[in-house]
């Protein structure tokens, strides 16, 4: 049965949702609308000269080598963050699910990184990987590998991926653990009696039953890599060296606030908006349907 | 097919022992029901046979081989779980074929076996469905199908019918019996339902608090219970128990007045005993011949029978009477029984006095 509340006056329900609506409108719809409008304009940094240019900003972006490079960086970055983030947290969750003693402590320790702010996490890893000060950098050099994230683009990418993954593992871990624990034990036992060893049970029973969780996390992690890692990039590398870690959302900020090219920055935001809308639609369409089995 | 032997099987979780040494022999092709109240260790015992629980002390042998150290998959058993444990993401066909594929059987043979089992269980039209699209009874049948296709030495059933409604349960009980007659596979069946136990078992193991209190055919257990617990657990409505003391040859003086005549051996005068008489053995008698008199408290009409609850001091007894003969509530009823149907139990240990 659907639960329905009957209000005596017509305005009360509107009043009750008004604060949430106001926040959504002021902080989401208005800026989004403004971004769309600005993406069609060309204006100087002080807003004195404004010219309507239609889709010129978008057309220019499509020809801009730097923008396309940023797309590639974002693709590499999000694939790495999502895949490492999911695989590592799944492995950790499987172990946590099996742990008999100290499971509580183990879980708590794994959840901690989520409480660390992105910028703090970035600085933490920046120090650990710092070529002169960092202990991890020291170990890497001990292995005879040249390491300098300040000069080498690949090293910088590794650094931000590690920081981003480390920050996100807790979240993925919690969902995977909940997913694992919701699989009835008797299913695993039935598979064991049917002759499947632990590896086979994981591949044929556990993983398929986790697939709704995995898909949900995949979308969440891609969105995370696309947008929420801004602070990590900003604090750790500032998009550099060169353009090696300049992901789309960071380029929006750089072009808009540092280069003061408002039209191009707005056009980039609109493209990002389209991407996140598409991801959300996929998530709702696909995940909602697949969760039931 | 194979025999199953339990030799001095014990199970402890840390310092807590939950099964205190069970010995049982299951003959080849026999249908054994393990019955007892919840928490008596019957499911644990079954899971030890399956290899899902380790055996702390003792041995379990399937066929001639001791299987203590074997993994479940190497014991050649199949199990039907209470919640069916069907793989939700696989079709009925794949659910049944899963174990066979793992064993590397050829496609043709798998197909043959699944189709055959589907035929026996009337699952043919459902093979492509997912478990969520099936009713409770159909899921139950798929779970059995998954066990059958493996053609194991032993079937293990862990309360397979307790999630079904009453009508379906009776029907599935019949089907399980039919199936066993058809396949003749050694079966161990756990249930808390004494009616299921009575109707399905060739022999039953009545368990209580981690001990096998009695092992025997349903009729042996009903007619000759070894302990007060077994006497009370088997039979519905359960046996009436009345405390009393030995009062000379063949007589027990009830605590709340009345004398019961029994055919058991010598009971020392003054010894505390519990008298057990089944509701169906209590009869209405002349005041002169009655064991005791009581007040009619409540009458339950079941259709064919009527259950008359008779208060007698602090005790209450049930008298089972044929339909139509019913006294008024509040009236006095004099009851008696054939001395040969009177059981005596030690008041302290619950052991049967013969």
Coordinates of C-alpha atoms in Angstrom, one line a residue:
Chain A
X1 CA 0.0 0.0 0.0
X2 CA 1.2 3.4 -0.9
X3 CA 1.3 5.8 2.1
X4 CA -0.5 9.0 1.4
X5 CA -0.7 12.0 3.6
X6 CA -3.8 14.2 3.4
X7 CA -3.1 17.9 4.0
X8 CA -5.9 20.1 5.1
X9 CA -4.7 23.3 3.3
X10 CA -3.4 23.4 -0.2
X11 CA -0.4 25.6 0.5
X12 CA 1.1 23.6 3.4
X13 CA 2.7 20.9 1.2
X14 CA 4.2 23.6 -1.0
X15 CA 5.5 25.4 2.0
X16 CA 7.1 22.2 3.3
X17 CA 9.0 21.5 0.1
X18 CA 9.8 25.2 -0.5
X19 CA 13.2 25.2 1.3
X20 CA 14.5 22.2 -0.7
X21 CA 13.1 23.7 -3.9
X22 CA 14.7 27.1 -3.1
X23 CA 18.1 25.5 -2.6
X24 CA 17.8 23.5 -5.8
X25 CA 16.8 26.5 -7.8
X26 CA 19.3 28.9 -6.4
X27 CA 22.3 26.6 -6.3
X28 CA 21.6 24.3 -9.2
X29 CA 19.1 25.5 -11.8
X30 CA 20.1 29.2 -11.8
X31 CA 23.8 28.6 -12.2
X32 CA 23.2 25.8 -14.7
X33 CA 20.9 28.1 -16.7
X34 CA 23.5 30.8 -16.5
X35 CA 26.2 28.5 -17.7
X36 CA 24.1 27.5 -20.7
X37 CA 23.5 31.2 -21.5
X38 CA 27.1 32.1 -21.0
X39 CA 28.3 29.3 -23.3
X40 CA 26.5 31.1 -26.1
X41 CA 28.3 34.4 -25.4
X42 CA 31.7 35.8 -25.9
X43 CA 32.7 38.3 -23.3
X44 CA 35.8 40.0 -22.0
X45 CA 37.0 39.3 -18.4
X46 CA 35.2 42.3 -17.0
X47 CA 31.9 41.7 -18.7
X48 CA 32.0 45.0 -20.5
X49 CA 32.0 43.6 -24.0
X50 CA 29.4 40.9 -24.5
X51 CA 28.6 39.4 -27.9
X52 CA 26.2 36.6 -28.8
X53 CA 28.2 34.0 -30.8
X54 CA 25.8 31.0 -30.9
X55 CA 27.6 27.7 -30.8
X56 CA 31.0 29.1 -31.7
X57 CA 32.4 28.3 -28.3
X58 CA 31.5 24.7 -28.7
X59 CA 32.8 24.6 -32.2
X60 CA 36.1 26.1 -31.0
X61 CA 36.4 23.5 -28.2
X62 CA 36.0 20.7 -30.7
X63 CA 39.0 22.0 -32.7
X64 CA 41.0 22.8 -29.6
X65 CA 43.9 20.3 -29.2
X66 CA 44.2 21.1 -25.5
X67 CA 40.5 20.4 -24.9
X68 CA 40.7 17.0 -26.7
X69 CA 43.8 16.2 -24.8
X70 CA 42.0 16.9 -21.5
X71 CA 39.2 14.5 -22.7
X72 CA 41.8 11.8 -23.1
X73 CA 43.3 12.6 -19.7
X74 CA 39.9 12.4 -18.1
X75 CA 39.1 9.1 -19.8
X76 CA 42.4 7.5 -18.7
X77 CA 42.0 9.0 -15.2
X78 CA 38.4 7.8 -14.7
X79 CA 39.0 4.4 -16.1
X80 CA 42.0 3.9 -13.8
X81 CA 40.2 5.3 -10.7
X82 CA 37.0 3.4 -11.3
X83 CA 38.7 0.0 -12.1
X84 CA 41.3 0.1 -9.3
X85 CA 38.8 1.6 -6.9
X86 CA 36.3 -1.2 -7.6
X87 CA 38.8 -4.1 -7.8
X88 CA 40.7 -3.2 -4.6
X89 CA 37.6 -2.5 -2.6
X90 CA 36.0 -5.8 -3.7
X91 CA 39.0 -7.8 -2.7
X92 CA 39.0 -6.0 0.7
X93 CA 35.3 -6.6 1.1
X94 CA 35.7 -10.3 0.4
X95 CA 38.4 -10.6 3.0
X96 CA 36.4 -8.5 5.5
X97 CA 33.4 -10.8 4.9
X98 CA 35.4 -13.8 5.7
X99 CA 37.2 -12.4 8.7
X100 CA 36.1 -14.1 11.9
X101 CA 38.1 -12.3 14.5
X102 CA 38.7 -8.5 14.5
X103 CA 36.2 -8.0 11.7
X104 CA 34.9 -4.8 13.4
X105 CA 38.3 -3.2 13.7
X106 CA 39.2 -4.2 10.2
X107 CA 36.0 -2.6 8.8
X108 CA 36.5 0.6 10.9
X109 CA 40.0 1.0 9.6
X110 CA 38.9 0.6 6.1
X111 CA 36.2 3.2 6.5
X112 CA 38.5 5.9 7.9
X113 CA 39.9 7.2 4.6
X114 CA 36.5 8.3 3.6
X115 CA 36.5 10.9 6.5
X116 CA 39.7 12.5 5.1
X117 CA 39.0 15.5 2.9
X118 CA 40.1 15.2 -0.7
X119 CA 42.5 18.1 -0.5
X120 CA 44.1 16.7 2.7
X121 CA 44.4 13.2 1.1
X122 CA 46.0 14.8 -1.9
X123 CA 48.6 16.6 0.2
X124 CA 49.2 13.5 2.2
X125 CA 50.0 11.5 -0.9
X126 CA 51.9 14.4 -2.4
X127 CA 54.3 14.3 0.6
X128 CA 54.5 10.5 0.5
X129 CA 55.4 10.6 -3.2
X130 CA 57.6 13.7 -3.0
X131 CA 60.9 12.8 -4.7
X132 CA 63.0 14.4 -2.0
X133 CA 60.9 14.0 1.2
X134 CA 58.5 11.1 0.5
X135 CA 59.0 7.7 2.0
X136 CA 57.1 6.0 -0.8
X137 CA 59.3 7.8 -3.4
X138 CA 62.3 6.6 -1.4
X139 CA 61.1 3.0 -1.7
X140 CA 60.4 3.4 -5.4
X141 CA 63.8 4.8 -6.0
X142 CA 65.2 1.9 -4.0
X143 CA 63.8 -0.3 -6.7
X144 CA 65.9 1.6 -9.2
X145 CA 62.9 3.3 -10.8
X146 CA 63.2 7.0 -11.7
X147 CA 60.4 8.8 -10.0
X148 CA 59.3 12.5 -10.1
X149 CA 55.6 13.4 -10.3
X150 CA 56.5 17.0 -10.5
X151 CA 58.3 16.5 -13.9
X152 CA 57.0 13.3 -15.3
X153 CA 53.4 13.2 -16.6
X154 CA 52.9 9.5 -16.0
X155 CA 54.2 9.7 -12.5
X156 CA 51.9 12.6 -11.8
X157 CA 48.9 10.6 -13.1
X158 CA 49.9 7.7 -10.9
X159 CA 50.0 10.0 -7.9
X160 CA 46.5 11.5 -8.4
X161 CA 45.0 8.1 -9.2
X162 CA 46.5 6.7 -6.0
X163 CA 45.1 9.6 -4.0
X164 CA 41.7 9.4 -5.6
X165 CA 41.4 5.7 -5.3
X166 CA 42.5 5.7 -1.7
X167 CA 39.9 8.3 -0.9
X168 CA 37.1 6.3 -2.6
X169 CA 37.9 2.8 -1.5
X170 CA 36.0 3.1 1.8
X171 CA 32.8 4.0 0.0
X172 CA 33.0 1.1 -2.5
X173 CA 34.1 -1.2 0.3
X174 CA 31.0 -0.5 2.4
X175 CA 28.6 -1.2 -0.6
X176 CA 30.5 -4.3 -1.6
X177 CA 30.5 -5.6 2.0
X178 CA 26.8 -4.9 2.4
X179 CA 26.2 -6.7 -1.0
X180 CA 28.2 -9.7 0.1
X181 CA 26.5 -10.0 3.4
X182 CA 23.1 -9.9 1.8
X183 CA 23.9 -13.0 -0.2
X184 CA 22.2 -15.9 1.7
X185 CA 24.8 -18.3 3.2
X186 CA 22.8 -21.3 2.1
X187 CA 23.5 -20.3 -1.6
X188 CA 27.2 -20.6 -1.0
X189 CA 26.7 -23.8 0.8
X190 CA 24.5 -25.2 -2.0
X191 CA 27.2 -24.3 -4.5
X192 CA 29.8 -26.0 -2.3
X193 CA 27.8 -29.1 -2.2
X194 CA 27.3 -28.9 -6.0
X195 CA 31.0 -29.1 -6.2
X196 CA 32.2 -25.5 -6.8
X197 CA 35.4 -24.5 -5.1
X198 CA 35.8 -21.0 -3.6
X199 CA 37.1 -19.4 -6.8
X200 CA 34.3 -20.9 -8.9
X201 CA 31.7 -20.0 -6.3
X202 CA 32.9 -16.4 -6.5
X203 CA 32.8 -16.2 -10.3
X204 CA 29.5 -18.1 -10.9
X205 CA 27.4 -17.2 -7.8
X206 CA 28.8 -14.3 -5.7
X207 CA 29.9 -11.9 -8.5
X208 CA 26.7 -12.2 -10.6
X209 CA 24.7 -11.5 -7.4
X210 CA 26.9 -8.5 -6.8
X211 CA 26.4 -7.2 -10.3
X212 CA 23.7 -4.6 -9.4
X213 CA 26.0 -3.2 -6.7
X214 CA 29.0 -3.3 -9.0
X215 CA 27.1 -1.4 -11.7
X216 CA 25.9 1.2 -9.3
X217 CA 29.4 1.7 -8.0
X218 CA 30.8 1.9 -11.5
X219 CA 28.6 4.8 -12.3
X220 CA 29.2 6.5 -8.9
X221 CA 32.9 6.1 -9.4
X222 CA 33.0 7.5 -12.9
X223 CA 31.0 10.5 -11.7
X224 CA 33.4 10.8 -8.8
X225 CA 36.5 10.6 -11.0
X226 CA 34.9 13.2 -13.4
X227 CA 33.8 15.8 -10.8
X228 CA 34.7 15.1 -7.2
X229 CA 38.4 14.7 -7.7
X230 CA 38.8 18.4 -8.4
X231 CA 40.3 19.0 -5.0
X232 CA 42.8 16.2 -5.4
X233 CA 44.0 17.4 -8.7
X234 CA 44.2 21.0 -7.5
X235 CA 46.1 20.2 -4.4
X236 CA 48.4 17.6 -5.8
X237 CA 49.4 18.6 -9.3
X238 CA 47.4 21.6 -10.4
X239 CA 46.7 19.8 -13.6
X240 CA 50.4 19.5 -14.4
X241 CA 53.1 18.9 -15.3
X242 CA 52.1 20.4 -18.6
X243 CA 48.6 19.1 -19.1
X244 CA 49.2 15.6 -17.9
X245 CA 46.6 15.5 -15.1
X246 CA 44.3 18.2 -16.4
X247 CA 40.9 16.6 -16.3
X248 CA 37.8 18.3 -17.8
X249 CA 36.5 19.7 -14.6
X250 CA 39.9 21.2 -13.7
X251 CA 40.1 22.7 -17.2
X252 CA 36.7 24.4 -16.6
X253 CA 38.1 26.0 -13.5
X254 CA 41.4 27.0 -15.1
X255 CA 40.0 28.4 -18.3
X256 CA 37.2 30.3 -16.4
X257 CA 39.0 31.6 -13.3
X258 CA 42.6 31.7 -14.3
X259 CA 42.4 32.4 -18.0
X260 CA 39.1 34.3 -17.6
X261 CA 37.8 32.9 -20.9
X262 CA 34.2 32.7 -19.5
X263 CA 32.5 31.7 -22.7
X264 CA 34.7 28.7 -23.3
X265 CA 34.6 27.7 -19.6
X266 CA 30.8 27.8 -19.7
X267 CA 30.7 25.7 -22.8
X268 CA 32.9 23.1 -21.2
X269 CA 30.6 23.1 -18.1
X270 CA 27.6 22.5 -20.4
X271 CA 29.4 19.5 -22.0
X272 CA 30.2 18.1 -18.5
X273 CA 26.6 18.6 -17.5
X274 CA 25.4 16.7 -20.5
X275 CA 27.8 13.8 -19.6
X276 CA 26.6 13.6 -16.0
X277 CA 23.0 13.7 -17.1
X278 CA 23.6 10.9 -19.5
X279 CA 25.4 8.9 -16.7
X280 CA 22.5 9.5 -14.3
X281 CA 19.9 8.4 -16.9
X282 CA 21.9 5.2 -17.6
X283 CA 22.1 4.6 -13.9
X284 CA 18.4 5.0 -13.2
X285 CA 17.3 3.2 -16.3
X286 CA 19.6 0.3 -16.0
X287 CA 20.4 -0.1 -12.3
X288 CA 16.9 0.2 -11.1
X289 CA 15.8 -2.5 -13.4
X290 CA 18.7 -4.8 -12.7
X291 CA 18.6 -4.6 -8.9
X292 CA 15.7 -7.0 -8.8
X293 CA 16.4 -10.6 -9.6
Chain B
X1 CA 23.3 -45.3 -2.8
X2 CA 25.0 -46.1 0.5
X3 CA 24.5 -46.6 4.1
X4 CA 25.4 -43.8 6.6
X5 CA 26.9 -44.3 10.0
X6 CA 27.3 -41.8 12.8
X7 CA 29.7 -43.0 15.5
X8 CA 29.8 -41.0 18.8
X9 CA 29.4 -37.8 16.9
X10 CA 29.9 -34.7 19.0
X11 CA 29.9 -31.0 18.2
X12 CA 31.2 -28.1 20.2
X13 CA 31.4 -24.4 19.6
X14 CA 34.3 -23.4 21.8
X15 CA 33.5 -24.7 25.3
X16 CA 29.8 -25.1 24.5
X17 CA 28.9 -28.7 23.4
X18 CA 25.7 -28.8 21.4
X19 CA 25.7 -32.4 20.3
X20 CA 26.6 -34.9 23.0
X21 CA 27.4 -38.0 21.2
X22 CA 25.0 -39.4 18.6
X23 CA 25.2 -43.0 17.3
X24 CA 23.0 -44.1 14.4
X25 CA 23.1 -46.4 11.5
X26 CA 21.1 -45.6 8.4
X27 CA 20.7 -48.6 6.1
X28 CA 21.2 -48.4 2.4
X29 CA 18.1 -46.9 0.8
X30 CA 16.4 -46.0 4.1
X31 CA 14.4 -42.9 4.7
X32 CA 15.4 -41.5 8.2
X33 CA 13.7 -38.5 9.8
X34 CA 15.6 -36.6 12.4
X35 CA 12.9 -34.9 14.5
X36 CA 13.1 -32.6 17.6
X37 CA 12.2 -29.2 18.9
X38 CA 14.1 -26.2 17.6
X39 CA 17.6 -25.9 19.1
X40 CA 18.0 -29.7 19.7
X41 CA 20.9 -29.9 17.2
X42 CA 19.1 -31.8 14.4
X43 CA 20.1 -29.3 11.7
X44 CA 23.7 -29.2 13.0
X45 CA 23.8 -33.0 12.8
X46 CA 22.6 -32.9 9.2
X47 CA 25.1 -30.2 8.3
X48 CA 27.9 -32.3 9.8
X49 CA 26.8 -35.1 7.5
X50 CA 26.9 -32.6 4.6
X51 CA 30.3 -31.4 5.5
X52 CA 29.1 -27.8 6.2
X53 CA 30.1 -28.1 9.9
X54 CA 33.2 -29.8 11.2
X55 CA 32.9 -32.9 13.4
X56 CA 34.4 -32.1 16.8
X57 CA 34.6 -35.8 18.0
X58 CA 33.4 -39.0 16.5
X59 CA 33.1 -40.3 12.9
X60 CA 30.6 -40.0 10.1
X61 CA 30.8 -42.6 7.4
X62 CA 29.0 -42.6 4.0
X63 CA 29.2 -46.0 2.3
X64 CA 32.3 -47.5 3.8
X65 CA 34.4 -44.4 3.9
X66 CA 34.8 -42.1 6.8
X67 CA 34.1 -38.6 5.5
X68 CA 35.2 -36.4 8.4
X69 CA 38.0 -34.8 6.4
X70 CA 36.2 -34.6 3.1
X71 CA 34.9 -31.5 1.5
X72 CA 31.1 -31.4 0.9
X73 CA 31.6 -31.8 -2.8
X74 CA 33.6 -35.0 -2.3
X75 CA 31.0 -36.7 -0.1
X76 CA 28.6 -37.4 -3.0
X77 CA 25.6 -36.0 -1.2
X78 CA 22.9 -33.6 -2.3
X79 CA 21.0 -31.3 0.1
X80 CA 17.7 -29.5 0.0
X81 CA 17.7 -26.3 2.1
X82 CA 14.8 -24.8 4.0
X83 CA 14.9 -21.6 2.0
X84 CA 15.6 -23.7 -1.2
X85 CA 18.9 -21.8 -1.9
X86 CA 18.1 -21.6 -5.6
X87 CA 20.6 -19.5 -7.6
X88 CA 18.4 -16.4 -8.3
X89 CA 20.3 -15.4 -11.4
X90 CA 20.0 -18.7 -13.1
X91 CA 17.1 -20.3 -14.9
X92 CA 15.5 -23.5 -13.5
X93 CA 17.4 -25.5 -16.1
X94 CA 20.8 -23.9 -15.1
X95 CA 20.0 -24.3 -11.4
X96 CA 19.7 -28.1 -12.0
X97 CA 22.6 -28.3 -14.4
X98 CA 25.1 -26.2 -12.3
X99 CA 26.5 -29.1 -10.3
X100 CA 26.7 -31.4 -13.4
X101 CA 28.6 -28.8 -15.4
X102 CA 31.1 -28.4 -12.6
X103 CA 31.6 -32.1 -12.7
X104 CA 32.4 -31.8 -16.3
X105 CA 29.6 -33.9 -17.6
X106 CA 28.8 -33.8 -21.4
X107 CA 26.1 -31.5 -22.6
X108 CA 24.0 -34.4 -23.8
X109 CA 24.1 -36.2 -20.5
X110 CA 23.3 -33.0 -18.6
X111 CA 20.4 -32.4 -20.8
X112 CA 19.2 -36.0 -20.4
X113 CA 19.4 -35.9 -16.6
X114 CA 17.8 -32.5 -16.2
X115 CA 14.9 -33.4 -18.6
X116 CA 14.4 -36.7 -16.7
X117 CA 14.3 -34.9 -13.3
X118 CA 12.0 -32.2 -14.7
X119 CA 9.7 -35.0 -16.0
X120 CA 9.6 -36.7 -12.6
X121 CA 8.9 -33.4 -10.8
X122 CA 6.6 -32.0 -13.5
X123 CA 8.9 -29.0 -14.1
X124 CA 9.0 -29.3 -17.9
X125 CA 7.3 -26.1 -18.8
X126 CA 9.2 -24.1 -16.1
X127 CA 12.7 -24.9 -17.2
X128 CA 13.4 -21.4 -18.7
X129 CA 12.0 -19.5 -15.8
X130 CA 13.9 -17.7 -13.1
X131 CA 13.3 -18.7 -9.5
X132 CA 11.6 -15.4 -8.7
X133 CA 8.9 -16.3 -11.2
X134 CA 8.0 -19.5 -9.4
X135 CA 5.6 -20.2 -6.6
X136 CA 6.8 -21.6 -3.3
X137 CA 5.8 -25.2 -4.2
X138 CA 7.5 -24.9 -7.6
X139 CA 10.8 -23.6 -6.0
X140 CA 10.7 -26.5 -3.6
X141 CA 10.4 -28.9 -6.5
X142 CA 13.4 -27.2 -8.3
X143 CA 15.4 -27.6 -5.1
X144 CA 14.6 -31.3 -5.2
X145 CA 15.3 -31.5 -8.9
X146 CA 18.8 -30.0 -8.3
X147 CA 19.4 -32.8 -5.8
X148 CA 18.0 -35.6 -8.0
X149 CA 20.0 -34.8 -11.1
X150 CA 23.2 -35.3 -9.2
X151 CA 22.2 -38.9 -8.5
X152 CA 24.0 -38.8 -5.2
X153 CA 24.5 -41.5 -2.6
X154 CA 22.5 -39.7 0.0
X155 CA 19.8 -37.0 0.0
X156 CA 19.8 -34.5 2.9
X157 CA 16.7 -32.5 3.6
X158 CA 16.8 -29.6 6.0
X159 CA 13.2 -28.7 6.9
X160 CA 12.3 -28.5 3.3
X161 CA 8.6 -28.0 3.8
X162 CA 8.5 -25.5 6.6
X163 CA 8.1 -22.5 4.3
X164 CA 5.0 -23.9 2.5
X165 CA 1.4 -23.5 3.5
X166 CA -0.4 -26.4 5.2
X167 CA -2.1 -27.8 2.1
X168 CA 1.0 -27.7 -0.1
X169 CA 3.0 -29.3 2.7
X170 CA 0.7 -32.4 2.7
X171 CA 1.0 -32.6 -1.0
X172 CA 4.8 -32.3 -1.1
X173 CA 5.0 -34.8 1.7
X174 CA 3.3 -37.3 -0.5
X175 CA 5.5 -36.4 -3.4
X176 CA 8.7 -36.8 -1.4
X177 CA 7.4 -40.3 -0.4
X178 CA 6.7 -41.2 -4.0
X179 CA 10.1 -39.9 -5.0
X180 CA 11.8 -42.0 -2.5
X181 CA 9.9 -45.1 -3.6
X182 CA 10.9 -44.4 -7.1
X183 CA 14.6 -43.6 -6.6
X184 CA 15.3 -45.6 -3.4
X185 CA 18.1 -43.2 -2.4
X186 CA 19.2 -43.1 1.2
X187 CA 17.7 -40.0 2.8
X188 CA 18.2 -38.0 6.0
X189 CA 15.3 -35.6 6.6
X190 CA 15.3 -33.0 9.4
X191 CA 12.0 -31.6 10.6
X192 CA 10.5 -30.2 13.8
X193 CA 7.1 -31.4 12.7
X194 CA 6.2 -34.7 14.3
X195 CA 3.4 -35.3 11.8
X196 CA 5.9 -35.0 9.0
X197 CA 8.2 -37.3 10.9
X198 CA 5.5 -39.9 11.5
X199 CA 4.3 -40.0 7.9
X200 CA 7.6 -39.9 6.1
X201 CA 10.0 -41.9 8.2
X202 CA 10.9 -45.5 7.8
X203 CA 12.8 -44.9 11.0
X204 CA 13.1 -41.8 13.0
X205 CA 15.7 -40.3 15.3
X206 CA 14.0 -38.2 18.1
X207 CA 16.5 -35.6 19.3
X208 CA 16.4 -33.5 22.4
X209 CA 19.0 -31.1 23.6
X210 CA 21.8 -32.6 21.6
X211 CA 21.0 -36.2 22.3
X212 CA 19.3 -38.9 20.3
X213 CA 16.6 -39.9 22.8
X214 CA 15.2 -42.7 20.7
X215 CA 15.7 -44.3 17.3
X216 CA 13.0 -46.5 15.9
X217 CA 10.1 -46.9 13.4
X218 CA 7.3 -44.3 13.9
X219 CA 5.1 -47.0 15.5
X220 CA 7.8 -48.2 17.9
X221 CA 8.4 -44.6 19.0
X222 CA 4.7 -44.0 19.4
X223 CA 3.8 -47.3 21.1
X224 CA 7.0 -47.7 23.2
X225 CA 8.5 -44.3 23.9
X226 CA 11.9 -44.5 25.7
X227 CA 11.6 -41.2 27.6
X228 CA 9.0 -38.8 28.8
X229 CA 10.3 -36.3 26.2
X230 CA 9.8 -38.7 23.3
X231 CA 6.3 -39.6 24.7
X232 CA 5.3 -36.0 24.9
X233 CA 6.9 -35.0 21.5
X234 CA 5.4 -37.7 19.4
X235 CA 1.7 -37.9 19.1
X236 CA -0.9 -35.1 18.7
X237 CA -2.4 -33.9 20.9
X238 CA 0.5 -34.8 23.1
X239 CA 0.4 -37.3 25.9
X240 CA -1.1 -36.3 29.2
X241 CA 1.3 -36.3 32.1
X242 CA 0.2 -36.6 35.7
X243 CA 2.5 -36.6 38.7
X244 CA 2.0 -39.3 41.3
X245 CA 3.7 -41.8 43.7
X246 CA 4.0 -45.6 43.8
X247 CA 1.1 -47.0 45.9
X248 CA 1.6 -50.8 45.9
X249 CA 1.4 -53.4 43.2
X250 CA 0.3 -52.0 39.8
X251 CA -1.0 -48.8 41.4
X252 CA 0.0 -45.1 41.3
X253 CA -1.6 -42.6 43.6
X254 CA -2.0 -39.3 41.7
X255 CA -0.9 -36.1 43.3
X256 CA -4.3 -34.5 42.9
X257 CA -6.3 -37.5 43.9
X258 CA -7.2 -40.8 42.2
X259 CA -5.5 -44.1 41.6
X260 CA -4.0 -45.2 38.2
X261 CA -3.6 -48.9 37.4
X262 CA -0.7 -49.8 35.3
X263 CA 0.9 -52.9 33.7
X264 CA 4.5 -51.8 34.2
X265 CA 6.9 -53.5 36.6
X266 CA 7.3 -53.0 40.3
X267 CA 7.3 -49.3 41.5
X268 CA 8.4 -48.8 45.1
X269 CA 5.8 -47.3 47.3
X270 CA 6.3 -43.6 47.7
X271 CA 8.6 -43.3 44.6
X272 CA 7.8 -40.2 42.6
X273 CA 6.8 -41.0 39.0
X274 CA 5.0 -39.3 36.1
X275 CA 2.1 -41.2 34.7
X276 CA 1.6 -40.8 30.9
X277 CA -1.6 -41.6 29.1
X278 CA -2.4 -40.6 25.5
X279 CA -5.6 -38.6 24.9
X280 CA -6.8 -41.4 22.6
X281 CA -6.4 -44.0 25.3
X282 CA -8.4 -42.2 28.0
X283 CA -12.0 -43.3 28.2
X284 CA -15.0 -42.2 30.1
X285 CA -15.7 -44.7 32.9
X286 CA -18.1 -45.4 35.7
X287 CA -17.2 -43.5 38.9
X288 CA -16.4 -46.9 40.5
X289 CA -13.8 -47.9 37.9
X290 CA -12.4 -44.4 37.1
X291 CA -8.7 -43.5 37.6
X292 CA -9.7 -40.0 38.6
X293 CA -12.5 -37.4 38.2
X294 CA -12.1 -34.0 36.7
X295 CA -14.1 -30.9 35.6
X296 CA -14.7 -30.4 31.9
X297 CA -13.0 -27.1 31.1
X298 CA -13.0 -26.7 27.4
X299 CA -14.2 -28.6 24.4
X300 CA -12.5 -28.5 21.0
X301 CA -14.4 -30.0 18.1
X302 CA -12.1 -31.1 15.3
X303 CA -14.9 -32.7 13.2
X304 CA -14.1 -36.4 13.4
X305 CA -13.0 -36.1 17.0
X306 CA -13.7 -34.0 20.0
X307 CA -11.0 -33.0 22.4
X308 CA -12.2 -32.6 26.0
X309 CA -10.0 -30.7 28.4
X310 CA -10.4 -32.0 31.9
X311 CA -9.1 -30.1 34.9
X312 CA -7.9 -32.3 37.7
X313 CA -6.3 -30.3 40.5
X314 CA -3.5 -28.3 39.0
X315 CA -3.3 -30.8 36.1
X316 CA -5.2 -30.7 32.9
X317 CA -5.7 -33.7 30.7
X318 CA -7.1 -34.0 27.2
X319 CA -9.5 -36.8 26.4
X320 CA -10.0 -37.6 22.8
X321 CA -13.5 -38.7 22.0
X322 CA -15.4 -39.7 18.9
X323 CA -17.5 -37.0 17.4
X324 CA -21.0 -36.5 18.9
X325 CA -20.3 -37.6 22.5
X326 CA -19.6 -34.4 24.3
X327 CA -20.1 -33.5 27.9
X328 CA -21.2 -30.1 29.1
X329 CA -18.4 -27.7 30.2
X330 CA -18.4 -27.5 34.0
X331 CA -19.7 -31.1 34.4
X332 CA -17.6 -33.8 36.1
X333 CA -16.0 -36.5 34.0
X334 CA -14.8 -39.8 35.3
X335 CA -11.9 -41.2 33.2
X336 CA -10.0 -44.4 33.0
X337 CA -7.7 -46.3 30.6
X338 CA -6.5 -49.8 29.9
X339 CA -3.6 -50.4 32.3
X340 CA -1.4 -51.6 29.3
X341 CA -1.7 -48.2 27.7
X342 CA -0.4 -46.4 30.9
X343 CA 3.3 -45.3 30.7
X344 CA 5.4 -44.5 33.7
X345 CA 8.4 -42.2 33.8
X346 CA 10.9 -41.4 36.5
X347 CA 10.0 -38.0 37.9
X348 CA 13.6 -36.8 38.0
X349 CA 15.2 -38.2 34.9
X350 CA 12.2 -38.7 32.6
X351 CA 13.4 -42.2 31.9
X352 CA 10.7 -44.8 31.1
X353 CA 9.9 -47.3 33.9
X354 CA 8.9 -50.6 32.4

